[in-house]
GROMACS .gro file of N, CA, C and O in nm:
model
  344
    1UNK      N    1  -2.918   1.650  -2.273
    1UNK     CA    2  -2.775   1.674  -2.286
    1UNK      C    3  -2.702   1.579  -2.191
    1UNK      O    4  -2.704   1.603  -2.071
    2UNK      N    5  -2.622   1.447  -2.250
    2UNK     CA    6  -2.546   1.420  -2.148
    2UNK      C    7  -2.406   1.505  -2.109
    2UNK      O    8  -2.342   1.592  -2.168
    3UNK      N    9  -2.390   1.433  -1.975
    3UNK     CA   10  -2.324   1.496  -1.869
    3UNK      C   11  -2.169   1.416  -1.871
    3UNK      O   12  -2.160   1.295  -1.852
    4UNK      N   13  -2.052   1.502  -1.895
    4UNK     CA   14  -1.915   1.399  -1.915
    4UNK      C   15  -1.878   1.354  -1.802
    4UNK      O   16  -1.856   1.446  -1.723
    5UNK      N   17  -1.860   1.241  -1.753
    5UNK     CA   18  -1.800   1.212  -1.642
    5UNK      C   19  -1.617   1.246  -1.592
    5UNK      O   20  -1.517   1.250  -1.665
    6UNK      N   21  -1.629   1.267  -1.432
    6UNK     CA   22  -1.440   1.316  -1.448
    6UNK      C   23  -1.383   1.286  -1.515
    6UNK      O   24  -1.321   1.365  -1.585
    7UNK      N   25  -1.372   1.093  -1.534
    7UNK     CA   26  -1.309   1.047  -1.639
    7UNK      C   27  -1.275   1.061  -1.761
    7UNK      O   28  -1.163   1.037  -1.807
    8UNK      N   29  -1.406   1.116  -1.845
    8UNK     CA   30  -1.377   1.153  -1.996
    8UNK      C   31  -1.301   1.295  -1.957
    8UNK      O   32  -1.193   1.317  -2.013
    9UNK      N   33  -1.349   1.388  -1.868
    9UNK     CA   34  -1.310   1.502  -1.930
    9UNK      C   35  -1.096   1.537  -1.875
    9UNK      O   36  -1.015   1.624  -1.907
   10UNK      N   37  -1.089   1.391  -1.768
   10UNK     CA   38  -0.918   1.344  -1.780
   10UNK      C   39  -0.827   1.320  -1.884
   10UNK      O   40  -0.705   1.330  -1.884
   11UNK      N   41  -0.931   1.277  -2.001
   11UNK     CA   42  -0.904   1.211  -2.090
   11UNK      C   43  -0.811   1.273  -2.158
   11UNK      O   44  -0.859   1.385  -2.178
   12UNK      N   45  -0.689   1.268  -2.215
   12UNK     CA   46  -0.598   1.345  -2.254
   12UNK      C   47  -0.561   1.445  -2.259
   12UNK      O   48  -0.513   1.499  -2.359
   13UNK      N   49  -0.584   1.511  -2.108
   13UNK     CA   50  -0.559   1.557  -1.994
   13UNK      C   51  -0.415   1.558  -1.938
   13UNK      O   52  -0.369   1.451  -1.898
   14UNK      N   53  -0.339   1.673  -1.932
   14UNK     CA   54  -0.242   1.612  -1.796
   14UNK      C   55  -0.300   1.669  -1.683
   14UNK      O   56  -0.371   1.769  -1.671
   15UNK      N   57  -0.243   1.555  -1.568
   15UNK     CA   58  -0.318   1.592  -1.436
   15UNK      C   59  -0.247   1.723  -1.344
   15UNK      O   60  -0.124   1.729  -1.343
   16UNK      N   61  -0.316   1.812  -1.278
   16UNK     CA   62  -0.251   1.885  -1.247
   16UNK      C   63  -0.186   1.809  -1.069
   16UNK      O   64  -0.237   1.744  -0.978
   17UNK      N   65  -0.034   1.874  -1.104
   17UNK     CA   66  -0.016   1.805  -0.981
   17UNK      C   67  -0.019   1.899  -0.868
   17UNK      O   68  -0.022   2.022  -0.884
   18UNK      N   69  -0.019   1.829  -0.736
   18UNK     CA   70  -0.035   1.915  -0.642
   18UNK      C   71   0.032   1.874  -0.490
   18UNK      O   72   0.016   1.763  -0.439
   19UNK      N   73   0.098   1.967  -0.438
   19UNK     CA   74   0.188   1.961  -0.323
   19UNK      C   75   0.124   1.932  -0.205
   19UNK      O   76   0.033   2.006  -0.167
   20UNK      N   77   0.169   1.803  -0.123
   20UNK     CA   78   0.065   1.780   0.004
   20UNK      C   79   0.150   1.786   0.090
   20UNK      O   80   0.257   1.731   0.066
   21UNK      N   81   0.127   1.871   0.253
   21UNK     CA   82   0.266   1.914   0.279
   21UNK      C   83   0.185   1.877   0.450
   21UNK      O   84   0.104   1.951   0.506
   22UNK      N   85   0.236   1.748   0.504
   22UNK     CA   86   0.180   1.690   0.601
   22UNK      C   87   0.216   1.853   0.761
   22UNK      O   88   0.271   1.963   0.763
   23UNK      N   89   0.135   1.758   0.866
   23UNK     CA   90   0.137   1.897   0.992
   23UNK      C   91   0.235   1.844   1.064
   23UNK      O   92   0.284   1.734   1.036
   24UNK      N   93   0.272   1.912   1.161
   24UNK     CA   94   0.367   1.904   1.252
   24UNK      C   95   0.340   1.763   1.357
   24UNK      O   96   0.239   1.728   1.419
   25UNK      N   97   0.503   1.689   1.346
   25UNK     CA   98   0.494   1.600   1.427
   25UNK      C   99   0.394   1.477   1.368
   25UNK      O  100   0.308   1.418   1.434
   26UNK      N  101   0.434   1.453   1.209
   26UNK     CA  102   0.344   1.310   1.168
   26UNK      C  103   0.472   1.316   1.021
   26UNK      O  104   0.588   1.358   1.023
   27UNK      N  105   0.383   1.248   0.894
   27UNK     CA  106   0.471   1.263   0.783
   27UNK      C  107   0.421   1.205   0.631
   27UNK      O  108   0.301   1.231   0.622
   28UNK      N  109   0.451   1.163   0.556
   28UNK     CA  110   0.397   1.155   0.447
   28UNK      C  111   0.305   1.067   0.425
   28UNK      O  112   0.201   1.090   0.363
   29UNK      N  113   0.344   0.934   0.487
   29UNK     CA  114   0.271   0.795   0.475
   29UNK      C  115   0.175   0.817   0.535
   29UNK      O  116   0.074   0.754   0.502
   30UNK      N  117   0.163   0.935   0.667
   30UNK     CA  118   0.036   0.974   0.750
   30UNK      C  119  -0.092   1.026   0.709
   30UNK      O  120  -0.206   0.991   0.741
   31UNK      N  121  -0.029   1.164   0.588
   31UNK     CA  122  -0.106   1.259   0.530
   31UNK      C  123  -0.196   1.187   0.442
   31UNK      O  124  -0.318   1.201   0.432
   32UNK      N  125  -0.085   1.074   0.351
   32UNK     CA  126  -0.136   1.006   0.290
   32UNK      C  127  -0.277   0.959   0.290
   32UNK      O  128  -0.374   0.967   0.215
   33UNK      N  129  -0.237   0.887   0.446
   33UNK     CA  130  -0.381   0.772   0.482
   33UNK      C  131  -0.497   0.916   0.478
   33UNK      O  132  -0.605   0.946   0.426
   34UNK      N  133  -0.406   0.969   0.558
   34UNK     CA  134  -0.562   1.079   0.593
   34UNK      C  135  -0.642   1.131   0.480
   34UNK      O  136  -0.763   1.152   0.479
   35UNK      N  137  -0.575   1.144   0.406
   35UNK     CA  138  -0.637   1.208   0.247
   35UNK      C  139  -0.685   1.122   0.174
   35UNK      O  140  -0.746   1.151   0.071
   36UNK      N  141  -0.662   0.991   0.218
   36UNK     CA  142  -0.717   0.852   0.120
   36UNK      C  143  -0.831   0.819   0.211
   36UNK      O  144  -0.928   0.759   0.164
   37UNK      N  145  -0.827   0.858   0.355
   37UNK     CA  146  -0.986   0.836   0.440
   37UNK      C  147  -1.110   0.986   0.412
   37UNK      O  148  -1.230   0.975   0.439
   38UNK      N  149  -1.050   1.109   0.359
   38UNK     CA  150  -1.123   1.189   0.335
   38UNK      C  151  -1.207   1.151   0.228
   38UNK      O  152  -1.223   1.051   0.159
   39UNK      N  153  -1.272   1.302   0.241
   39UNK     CA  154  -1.371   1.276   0.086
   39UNK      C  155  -1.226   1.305  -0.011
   39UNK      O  156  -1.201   1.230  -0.105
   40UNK      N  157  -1.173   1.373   0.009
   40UNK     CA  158  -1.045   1.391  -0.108
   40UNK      C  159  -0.989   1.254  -0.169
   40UNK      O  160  -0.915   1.248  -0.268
   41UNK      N  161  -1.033   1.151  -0.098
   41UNK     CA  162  -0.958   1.026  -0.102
   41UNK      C  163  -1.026   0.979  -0.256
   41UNK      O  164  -0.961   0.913  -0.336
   42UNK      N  165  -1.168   1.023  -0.281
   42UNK     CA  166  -1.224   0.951  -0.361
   42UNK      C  167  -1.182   0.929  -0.497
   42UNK      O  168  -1.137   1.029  -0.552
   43UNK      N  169  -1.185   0.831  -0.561
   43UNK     CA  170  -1.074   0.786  -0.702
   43UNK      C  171  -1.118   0.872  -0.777
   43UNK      O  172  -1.026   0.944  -0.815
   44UNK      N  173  -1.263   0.915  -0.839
   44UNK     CA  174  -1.221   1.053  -0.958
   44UNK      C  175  -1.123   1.187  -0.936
   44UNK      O  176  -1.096   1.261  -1.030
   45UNK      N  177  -1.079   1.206  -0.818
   45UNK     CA  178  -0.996   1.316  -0.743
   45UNK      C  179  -0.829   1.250  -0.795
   45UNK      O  180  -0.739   1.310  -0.853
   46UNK      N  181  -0.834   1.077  -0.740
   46UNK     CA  182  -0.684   1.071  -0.788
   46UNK      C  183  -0.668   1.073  -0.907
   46UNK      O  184  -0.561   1.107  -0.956
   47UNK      N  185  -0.820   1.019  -1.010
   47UNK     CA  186  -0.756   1.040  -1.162
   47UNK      C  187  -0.735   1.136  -1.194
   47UNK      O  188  -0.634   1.142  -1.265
   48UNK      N  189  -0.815   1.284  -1.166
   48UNK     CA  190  -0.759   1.410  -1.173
   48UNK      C  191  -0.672   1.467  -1.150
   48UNK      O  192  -0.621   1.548  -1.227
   49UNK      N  193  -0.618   1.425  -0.994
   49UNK     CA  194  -0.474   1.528  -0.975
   49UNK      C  195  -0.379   1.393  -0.938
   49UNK      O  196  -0.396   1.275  -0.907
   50UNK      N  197  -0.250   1.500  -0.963
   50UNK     CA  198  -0.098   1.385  -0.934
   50UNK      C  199  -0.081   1.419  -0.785
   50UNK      O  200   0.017   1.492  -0.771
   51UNK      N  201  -0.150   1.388  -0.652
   51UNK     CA  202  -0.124   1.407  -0.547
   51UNK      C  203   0.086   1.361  -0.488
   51UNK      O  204   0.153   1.260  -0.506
   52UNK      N  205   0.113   1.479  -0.427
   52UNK     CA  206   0.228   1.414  -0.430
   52UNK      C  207   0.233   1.490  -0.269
   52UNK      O  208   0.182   1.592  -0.223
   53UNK      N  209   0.335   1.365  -0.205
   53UNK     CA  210   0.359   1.365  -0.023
   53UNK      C  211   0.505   1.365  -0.020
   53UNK      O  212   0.582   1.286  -0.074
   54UNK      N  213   0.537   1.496   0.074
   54UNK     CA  214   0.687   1.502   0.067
   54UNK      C  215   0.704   1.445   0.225
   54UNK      O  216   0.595   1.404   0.266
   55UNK      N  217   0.793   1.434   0.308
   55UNK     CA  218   0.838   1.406   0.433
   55UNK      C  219   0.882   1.575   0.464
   55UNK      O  220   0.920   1.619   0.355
   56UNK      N  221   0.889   1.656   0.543
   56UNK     CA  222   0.980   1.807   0.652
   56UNK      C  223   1.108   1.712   0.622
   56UNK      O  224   1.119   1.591   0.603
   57UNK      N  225   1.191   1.812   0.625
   57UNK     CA  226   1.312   1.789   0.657
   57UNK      C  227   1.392   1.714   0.758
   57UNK      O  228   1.491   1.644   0.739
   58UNK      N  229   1.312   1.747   0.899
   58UNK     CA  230   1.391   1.815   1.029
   58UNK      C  231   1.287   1.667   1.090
   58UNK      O  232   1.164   1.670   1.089
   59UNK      N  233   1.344   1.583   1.125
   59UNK     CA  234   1.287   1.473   1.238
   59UNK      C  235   1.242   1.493   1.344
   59UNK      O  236   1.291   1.594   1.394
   60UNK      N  237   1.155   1.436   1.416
   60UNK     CA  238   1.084   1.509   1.569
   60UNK      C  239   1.197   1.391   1.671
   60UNK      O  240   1.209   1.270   1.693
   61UNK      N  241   1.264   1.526   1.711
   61UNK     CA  242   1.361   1.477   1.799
   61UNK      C  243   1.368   1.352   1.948
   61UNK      O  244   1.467   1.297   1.997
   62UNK      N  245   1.239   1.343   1.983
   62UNK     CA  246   1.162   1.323   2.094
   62UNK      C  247   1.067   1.274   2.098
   62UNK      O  248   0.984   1.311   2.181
   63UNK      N  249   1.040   1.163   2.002
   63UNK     CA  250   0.881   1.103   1.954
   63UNK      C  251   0.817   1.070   2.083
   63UNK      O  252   0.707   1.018   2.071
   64UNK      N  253   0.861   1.089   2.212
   64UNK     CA  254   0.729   1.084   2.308
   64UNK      C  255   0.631   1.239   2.254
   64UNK      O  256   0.509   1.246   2.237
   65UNK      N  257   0.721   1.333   2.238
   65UNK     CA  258   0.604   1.431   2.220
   65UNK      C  259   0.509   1.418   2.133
   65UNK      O  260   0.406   1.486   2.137
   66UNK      N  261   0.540   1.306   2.024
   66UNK     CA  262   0.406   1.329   1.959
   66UNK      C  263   0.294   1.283   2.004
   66UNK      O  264   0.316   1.189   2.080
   67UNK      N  265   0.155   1.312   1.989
   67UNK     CA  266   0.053   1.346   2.013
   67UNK      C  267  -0.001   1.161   2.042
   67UNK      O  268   0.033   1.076   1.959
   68UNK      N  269  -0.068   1.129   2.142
   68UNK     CA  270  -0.112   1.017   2.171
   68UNK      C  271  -0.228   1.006   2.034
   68UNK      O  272  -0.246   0.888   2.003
   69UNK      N  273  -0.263   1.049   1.996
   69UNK     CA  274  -0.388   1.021   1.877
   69UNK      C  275  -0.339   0.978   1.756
   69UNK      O  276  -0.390   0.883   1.696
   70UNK      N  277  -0.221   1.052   1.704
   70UNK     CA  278  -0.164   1.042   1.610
   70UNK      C  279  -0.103   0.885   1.634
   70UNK      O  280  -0.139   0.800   1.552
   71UNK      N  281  -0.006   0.843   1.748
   71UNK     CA  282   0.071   0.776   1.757
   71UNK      C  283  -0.013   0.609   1.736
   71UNK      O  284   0.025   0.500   1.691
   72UNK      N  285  -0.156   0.665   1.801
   72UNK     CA  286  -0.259   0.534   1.811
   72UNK      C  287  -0.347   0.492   1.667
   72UNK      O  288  -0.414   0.393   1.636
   73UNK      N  289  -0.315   0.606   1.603
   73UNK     CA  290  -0.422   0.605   1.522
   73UNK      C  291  -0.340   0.554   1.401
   73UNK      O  292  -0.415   0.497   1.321
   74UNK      N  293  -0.200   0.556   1.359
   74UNK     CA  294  -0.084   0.535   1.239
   74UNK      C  295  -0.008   0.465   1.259
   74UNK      O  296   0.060   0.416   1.169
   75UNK      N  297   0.013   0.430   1.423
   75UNK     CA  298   0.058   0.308   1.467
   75UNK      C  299   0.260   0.341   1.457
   75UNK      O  300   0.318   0.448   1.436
   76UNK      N  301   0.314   0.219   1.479
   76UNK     CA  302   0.458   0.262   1.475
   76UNK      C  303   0.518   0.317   1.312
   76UNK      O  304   0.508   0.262   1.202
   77UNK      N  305   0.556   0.392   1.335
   77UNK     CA  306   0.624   0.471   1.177
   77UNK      C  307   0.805   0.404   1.164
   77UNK      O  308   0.886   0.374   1.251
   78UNK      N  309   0.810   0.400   1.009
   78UNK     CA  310   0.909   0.343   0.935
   78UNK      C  311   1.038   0.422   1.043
   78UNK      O  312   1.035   0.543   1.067
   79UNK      N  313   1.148   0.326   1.098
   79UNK     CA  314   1.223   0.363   1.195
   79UNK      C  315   1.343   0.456   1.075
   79UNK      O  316   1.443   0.505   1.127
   80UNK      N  317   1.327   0.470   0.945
   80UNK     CA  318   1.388   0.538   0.853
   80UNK      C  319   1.343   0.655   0.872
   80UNK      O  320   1.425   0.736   0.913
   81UNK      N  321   1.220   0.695   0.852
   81UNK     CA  322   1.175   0.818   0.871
   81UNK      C  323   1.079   0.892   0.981
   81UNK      O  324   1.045   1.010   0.972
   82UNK      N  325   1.049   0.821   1.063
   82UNK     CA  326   0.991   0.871   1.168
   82UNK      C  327   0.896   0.952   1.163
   82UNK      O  328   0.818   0.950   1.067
   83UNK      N  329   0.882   1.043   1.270
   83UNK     CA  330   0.786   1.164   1.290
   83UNK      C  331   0.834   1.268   1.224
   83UNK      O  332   0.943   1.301   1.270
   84UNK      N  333   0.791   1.350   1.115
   84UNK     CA  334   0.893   1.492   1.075
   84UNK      C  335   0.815   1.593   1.114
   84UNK      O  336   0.698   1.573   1.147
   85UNK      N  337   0.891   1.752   1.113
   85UNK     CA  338   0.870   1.863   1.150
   85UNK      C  339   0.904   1.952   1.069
   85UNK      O  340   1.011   1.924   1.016
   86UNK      N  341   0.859   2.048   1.037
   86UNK     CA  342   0.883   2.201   0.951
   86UNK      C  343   0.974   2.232   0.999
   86UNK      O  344   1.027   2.338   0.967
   0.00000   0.00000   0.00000
């Protein structure tokens, strides 16, 4: 018996989409990377789902507070949108 691969069984398919809702004190372009370095990152996952990255509302007022790991690891963020917060 063969076995369908993700791909066929995408196949005229709609993808289900799904809400990615980054953590406190980072933001979309962040979650992004992180979910594209996970195993989640792997391409039969994006042909399956419509991953979608919103930005928080509310800007982190004080970007020294964010977290030295974060700041080293994503480097300087778009001076449009910055660090966001819930």
């Amino acid at each position: 018996m063969k076995q369908s691969s993700p791909d066929a069984v995408a196949v005229g398919c709609k993808k289900m989409r799904v809400l990615c809702l980054h953590g406190f004190d980072t933001n979309a372009y962040i979650m992004e990377m992180q979910v594209g370095m996970s195993v989640l990152g792997k391409k039969p996952l994006w042909d399956m789902f419509d991953l979608v990255f919103v930005d928080a509302p509310n800007r982190t007022a004080d970007e020294s507070t964010v977290d030295d790991i974060v700041r080293t690891a994503f480097g300087p963020q778009d001076p449009a949108v910055g660090y966001r917060k819930w």
